Amino acid sequence: MLITVSSTHTLRPGTLWVLLLLCIPAALASKCPQQCVCDQIQLTVTCVNRNLTQVPPAVDEITVKLDLRGNDIQELPTGAFKHTPYLTHLSLQRCNIRRVKEGAFRGLGRLVFLNLANNNVDILYQESFDGLSSLKQLMIDRNRVEEIQPGAFSQLGFLNLLSLTHNHLVYIPNMAFQGLQNIKWLRLSHNSLNYLDTEAFAGLLTLTRLSLDHNGLQLPELTRLEMSYNPMAYLGEEVVSMAKLTHLLLDHMSLQDMSSTAVKKSPSLIHLDISYNQLRVVQPFFESSPKLARLNLAGNPIYCNCYLRPLREWSIRSKVKLLGTCGGPAHLSGENLQAVYPAELRCQSQEAMLKAELEESARMTPPPTLKPEDKVKCPANCVCEADTHHSSCENRAHTKVPRGFSPDTRLLDLRGNNFHYIPSNSFPGVAHVVSLHLQRCKITEVEGGAFSGMKGLIYLYLSENDLTSLSPDVFKGLPQLTYLHLEKNRFTGFPKGAFKLVPSLLALRLENNSIAKLEPDILTGAEGLRALYLTGNVIDHVSPGALDQAGDLDALHLGANRLSEVPTEALSKAGNLRDLRLSGNPIRWVGPNAFRPLGGMSQTSLAGLGPGLRSLFLEGNQLEEVPNLHPLTFLEVINLADNPLMCDCPLLPLRMWIEKVNLKVRATCANPPELRGRKVKDVHVFRACPGGESLPAPPTVTPKPAKAPGATKPKPIRSLLTSPSLQPLLSFPARCCSLKFHPCPGLLLCSAPCCIRH
Ligand SMILES: *[C@@H]1O[C@H](CO)[C@@H](O)[C@H](O)[C@H]1NC(C)=O
Ligand SMILES: *[C@@H]1O[C@H](CO)[C@@H](O)[C@H](O)[C@H]1NC(C)=O
């Protein structure tokens, strides 16, 4: 589920914070501009048809979708959206926008979808779309665009669709679309194009569809058009519109499909050559070509089933010479098209057909669209995919890091090899790798500078190795490193000092090592750290000051360690902590002030911690009593299960607190013996304690065992927002994702479509 990440994309240090924020009940979310409708669950803000003259300034920072259609904004100034950095969708249709100033969208590094249709924009400036490093769809239809300045799209490396239909473009200059490294479809229909510079479409290596219909590209006297050996994959509707054209040569291209009206506007066509393409199906374009006498389909993998019957019937009827052979199914494979009779062109049941197709495609050799010189660079004993930019040498018993990967590689998967030692500069020439997998490589040492040059690296997986320490400059040259996996190694101490060179580090995973202590200043350099995972170590002591450098820590997992007390003092500066996990420690006692955010308390209080804490996991400890939890006013998840709680007056504060909050508190009495196994909430001993008189009296009728009191109480809305959603947020993105997608915005949108493995 990661992740595709452009090399220039920087995950903002607020990521996890925002994630966690998304779990906050609606009531806590705040700003909503007066003229707008805000949905604080979906994080959308809608201000449609409000005659707004500017982007409303008071939009909540955490907004994800902003809909401003139908306003009167006229001009988008530089930084117009700098207050809403988490936007993924922005709709600006019908806003009378004349000018998009340079840098107008700067800061919108997560934006995926931008619609500027139906405005009056006439010039696309060089920096109009700066900063949109995740953008996938850009719609500028129905404006007045007549000029595209060089470099206008140079930052849109993830764009799939650029739509500029119904504008005033007259010509396309050289390199106009430079930088669109992932563009699939370029729509230029309904302009006034009459001239395309020779290099107008240079660099569009991934384009599969180009729409140029309804333009001024008329060549009225042309009778013969030779387009052979152009790497075009699709012929759109009415794309060839030349009244006198008789010969059209489109052979040796990369056509995978053509619209049934592709040549409709060329009714004089006699000879059409579409040989040596990738056509499996032939659309009934021939029906609008009355003069066609010769159709060359040789070298296409034509599938001779019922879908081909119209073509064959037409060719018999109109005496058209068909060239080419069937590419399948098996019993017709290699047969001349002319020799196959319509009755033989049958379709099996849908299921059988699907199966046949699948087998067919599995047999297919690498797409012949790739000319040999385009083949992606790949070291021996590895597999490299050009379209996904994934390279893998997983489980191949390499003893040295292979070299010679394509410089475009985005994901490099080397897990399961036997490297033992990673020397410096082990990854030259792969500056665009975003995700590097080195799990299970028996690594005992990584030399300083091992990763230098990997400027785009965001995810580094060094889990399940044999590391015991890290050299101070091990992560040198990784300015974007954000997620670092070091779990399941052999660290006996915290690898202190190694994080000085990773300013972007947000999450550090060190579970299942043998770390015994957290000493002062271990996080020097990792000032932006949001999540620290230390579950499953042998930590018995956390020094005061151990975590002071990471003042923004959101999540601290210390479960399954050997702590005998809550590390109160070490947490005293962790004022932003929202998720503290202490389960599975031998904690016997939590100080009465542990969670009381009282200024002036002894330094053992968790000053500032209380109101911020949203989840507290204390299950599986040795607690007989629980301190006053009243300061934890925003707690959404608490787990006290598997503690030997003593249900007597000292536990009254917990019982009172449970009465007050609308939370499922997993707390069960262990003592006295007659109350063992009863829920703390359901026993009535507390009413007899001083201060417990206000607790509800036991029901006067003996309750039927089937229906416990409170069982019909409506489920608090809040619980919907907590446990189910919190867990996945705090877990990591799946290890391997298609790099065709933008970085999972805050991990959150990183769900199925982006995940191709694991
Ligand atoms: C916007 O302006 C138009 C024209 O002045 C007016 O008719 C319309 O009511 C205005 N809409 C709003 C929401 O103010
Ligand atoms: C740590 O080890 C435990 C027990 O083997 C396992 O359940 C857990 O998934 C491991 N966690 C990580 C992050 O490796």
Coordinates of N, CA and C in Angstrom, one line a residue, residues 282-367:
V282 N -10.9 -5.8 -33.6 CA -10.9 -4.8 -34.6 C -12.3 -4.1 -34.5
Q283 N -12.3 -2.9 -34.2 CA -13.6 -2.1 -34.0 C -14.2 -2.0 -35.4
P284 N -15.5 -1.9 -35.5 CA -16.2 -1.8 -36.8 C -16.0 -0.5 -37.5
F285 N -14.8 0.0 -37.6 CA -14.5 1.3 -38.2 C -14.8 1.2 -39.7
F286 N -14.7 0.0 -40.3 CA -14.8 -0.2 -41.7 C -16.2 0.1 -42.2
E287 N -17.1 0.1 -41.4 CA -18.5 0.4 -41.8 C -18.6 1.8 -42.4
S288 N -17.7 2.7 -42.0 CA -17.8 4.1 -42.5 C -16.8 4.3 -43.6
S289 N -16.2 3.2 -44.1 CA -15.2 3.4 -45.2 C -15.6 2.7 -46.4
P290 N -16.5 3.3 -47.2 CA -17.1 2.6 -48.3 C -16.2 2.1 -49.4
K291 N -15.1 2.8 -49.5 CA -14.2 2.5 -50.6 C -13.0 1.6 -50.2
L292 N -13.0 1.3 -49.0 CA -11.8 0.5 -48.5 C -11.7 -0.9 -49.3
A293 N -10.5 -1.2 -49.8 CA -10.4 -2.4 -50.6 C -9.3 -3.3 -50.1
R294 N -8.5 -2.7 -49.2 CA -7.4 -3.6 -48.7 C -7.1 -3.1 -47.3
L295 N -7.2 -4.1 -46.4 CA -7.0 -3.8 -45.0 C -5.9 -4.8 -44.5
N296 N -4.8 -4.2 -44.1 CA -3.6 -5.0 -43.6 C -3.6 -5.1 -42.1
L297 N -3.8 -6.3 -41.6 CA -3.8 -6.5 -40.2 C -2.7 -7.5 -39.8
A298 N -1.8 -7.7 -40.7 CA -0.7 -8.7 -40.4 C 0.1 -8.3 -39.1
G299 N 0.6 -9.2 -38.4 CA 1.4 -8.9 -37.3 C 0.7 -8.4 -36.1
N300 N -0.6 -8.5 -36.0 CA -1.4 -8.2 -34.9 C -1.9 -9.5 -34.2
P301 N -2.0 -9.5 -32.9 CA -2.5 -10.7 -32.2 C -4.0 -10.8 -32.3
I302 N -4.6 -10.8 -33.5 CA -6.0 -10.7 -33.6 C -6.7 -12.0 -33.0
Y303 N -7.6 -11.8 -32.2 CA -8.3 -12.9 -31.5 C -9.5 -13.3 -32.3
C304 N -9.5 -14.5 -32.9 CA -10.5 -14.9 -33.9 C -11.7 -15.5 -33.2
N305 N -12.5 -14.7 -32.5 CA -13.7 -15.2 -31.9 C -14.9 -14.4 -32.5
C306 N -16.1 -14.6 -31.8 CA -17.3 -14.0 -32.4 C -17.2 -12.5 -32.6
Y307 N -16.3 -11.8 -31.9 CA -16.2 -10.4 -32.1 C -15.6 -10.0 -33.4
L308 N -15.0 -11.0 -34.0 CA -14.3 -10.7 -35.3 C -15.3 -11.0 -36.5
R309 N -16.4 -11.5 -36.1 CA -17.3 -12.0 -37.2 C -17.8 -10.8 -38.1
P310 N -18.1 -9.6 -37.5 CA -18.6 -8.5 -38.4 C -17.5 -8.1 -39.4
L311 N -16.3 -8.1 -39.0 CA -15.2 -7.8 -39.9 C -15.1 -8.8 -41.1
R312 N -15.2 -10.0 -40.7 CA -15.1 -11.1 -41.7 C -16.3 -11.0 -42.7
E313 N -17.5 -10.9 -42.1 CA -18.7 -10.8 -43.0 C -18.6 -9.6 -43.9
W314 N -18.1 -8.5 -43.4 CA -18.0 -7.3 -44.2 C -17.0 -7.5 -45.3
S315 N -15.8 -8.1 -45.0 CA -14.8 -8.3 -46.0 C -15.3 -9.2 -47.1
I316 N -16.1 -10.2 -46.7 CA -16.7 -11.1 -47.8 C -17.6 -10.3 -48.6
R317 N -18.5 -9.6 -48.0 CA -19.6 -8.8 -48.6 C -19.0 -7.8 -49.5
S318 N -18.0 -7.0 -49.0 CA -17.5 -5.9 -49.8 C -16.2 -6.3 -50.6
K319 N -15.9 -7.5 -50.6 CA -14.7 -8.0 -51.4 C -13.4 -7.2 -51.0
V320 N -13.3 -7.1 -49.7 CA -12.1 -6.4 -49.2 C -11.0 -7.4 -49.0
K321 N -9.8 -7.1 -49.4 CA -8.7 -8.0 -49.1 C -8.2 -7.8 -47.7
L322 N -8.3 -8.9 -46.9 CA -7.8 -8.9 -45.6 C -6.5 -9.6 -45.5
L323 N -5.5 -8.9 -44.9 CA -4.2 -9.6 -44.7 C -4.0 -9.8 -43.2
G324 N -3.4 -10.9 -42.8 CA -3.2 -11.1 -41.4 C -3.6 -12.5 -41.0
T325 N -3.2 -12.9 -39.8 CA -3.6 -14.2 -39.3 C -4.2 -14.1 -37.9
C326 N -4.8 -15.2 -37.5 CA -5.4 -15.2 -36.1 C -4.2 -15.4 -35.1
G327 N -4.3 -14.7 -34.0 CA -3.4 -14.9 -32.9 C -3.9 -15.8 -31.9
G328 N -5.2 -16.2 -32.0 CA -5.8 -17.1 -31.0 C -7.3 -17.2 -31.4
P329 N -8.1 -18.1 -30.8 CA -7.7 -19.1 -29.9 C -6.9 -20.2 -30.5
A330 N -6.4 -21.1 -29.6 CA -5.4 -22.1 -30.1 C -5.8 -22.8 -31.4
H331 N -7.0 -23.2 -31.5 CA -7.4 -24.0 -32.7 C -7.4 -23.2 -34.0
L332 N -7.4 -21.8 -33.9 CA -7.3 -21.0 -35.1 C -6.0 -20.3 -35.2
S333 N -5.2 -20.4 -34.3 CA -3.9 -19.7 -34.2 C -3.1 -19.9 -35.5
G334 N -2.7 -18.8 -36.1 CA -1.9 -18.9 -37.3 C -2.7 -19.0 -38.6
E335 N -4.0 -19.1 -38.5 CA -4.9 -19.3 -39.7 C -5.0 -17.9 -40.4
N336 N -5.0 -17.9 -41.7 CA -5.2 -16.7 -42.4 C -6.6 -16.1 -42.2
L337 N -6.7 -14.8 -42.0 CA -8.0 -14.2 -41.7 C -8.9 -14.5 -42.9
Q338 N -8.4 -14.5 -44.1 CA -9.2 -14.7 -45.3 C -9.8 -16.1 -45.4
A339 N -9.1 -17.0 -44.7 CA -9.5 -18.4 -44.8 C -10.5 -18.8 -43.7
V340 N -10.7 -18.0 -42.7 CA -11.6 -18.3 -41.6 C -13.0 -17.9 -42.0
Y341 N -14.0 -18.7 -41.8 CA -15.3 -18.4 -42.2 C -16.1 -17.9 -41.0
P342 N -17.0 -17.0 -41.2 CA -17.7 -16.4 -40.1 C -18.3 -17.4 -39.1
A343 N -18.8 -18.5 -39.6 CA -19.4 -19.5 -38.7 C -18.3 -20.1 -37.7
E344 N -17.1 -20.0 -38.1 CA -16.0 -20.6 -37.2 C -15.7 -19.6 -36.1
L345 N -16.1 -18.4 -36.3 CA -15.8 -17.3 -35.3 C -16.8 -17.4 -34.2
R346 N -16.5 -18.1 -33.2 CA -17.5 -18.4 -32.1 C -16.9 -17.9 -30.8
C347 N -17.8 -17.6 -29.9 CA -17.4 -17.2 -28.5 C -17.9 -18.4 -27.6
Q348 N -17.0 -18.8 -26.7 CA -17.4 -19.8 -25.8 C -18.1 -19.1 -24.7
S349 N -18.5 -19.8 -23.6 CA -19.1 -19.2 -22.5 C -18.1 -18.1 -22.0
Q350 N -18.7 -17.2 -21.3 CA -17.9 -16.1 -20.9 C -16.7 -16.6 -20.0
E351 N -17.0 -17.5 -19.2 CA -16.0 -18.0 -18.3 C -14.8 -18.7 -19.0
A352 N -15.2 -19.5 -20.0 CA -14.2 -20.2 -20.8 C -13.4 -19.1 -21.5
M353 N -14.0 -18.1 -22.0 CA -13.3 -17.1 -22.7 C -12.3 -16.3 -21.9
L354 N -12.8 -16.0 -20.7 CA -11.9 -15.3 -19.8 C -10.7 -16.1 -19.5
K355 N -10.9 -17.4 -19.3 CA -9.8 -18.3 -19.0 C -8.8 -18.4 -20.2
A356 N -9.4 -18.5 -21.3 CA -8.6 -18.5 -22.5 C -7.7 -17.3 -22.7
E357 N -8.4 -16.1 -22.4 CA -7.7 -14.9 -22.5 C -6.6 -14.8 -21.5
L358 N -6.9 -15.3 -20.3 CA -5.8 -15.2 -19.3 C -4.6 -16.0 -19.7
E359 N -4.9 -17.2 -20.1 CA -3.8 -18.1 -20.5 C -3.0 -17.4 -21.7
E360 N -3.8 -16.8 -22.5 CA -3.2 -16.2 -23.7 C -2.2 -15.1 -23.2
S361 N -2.7 -14.2 -22.3 CA -1.9 -13.1 -21.9 C -0.7 -13.6 -21.0
A362 N -0.9 -14.7 -20.3 CA 0.2 -15.2 -19.6 C 1.3 -15.7 -20.5
R363 N 0.9 -16.2 -21.7 CA 1.9 -16.7 -22.7 C 2.6 -15.5 -23.3
M364 N 1.9 -14.4 -23.3 CA 2.4 -13.3 -24.1 C 3.8 -12.9 -23.6
T365 N 4.7 -12.7 -24.5 CA 6.0 -12.3 -24.2 C 5.9 -10.8 -23.8
P366 N 7.0 -10.2 -23.3 CA 6.9 -8.8 -23.0 C 6.4 -8.0 -24.1
P367 N 5.6 -7.0 -23.8 CA 4.9 -6.2 -24.8 C 5.8 -5.8 -25.9

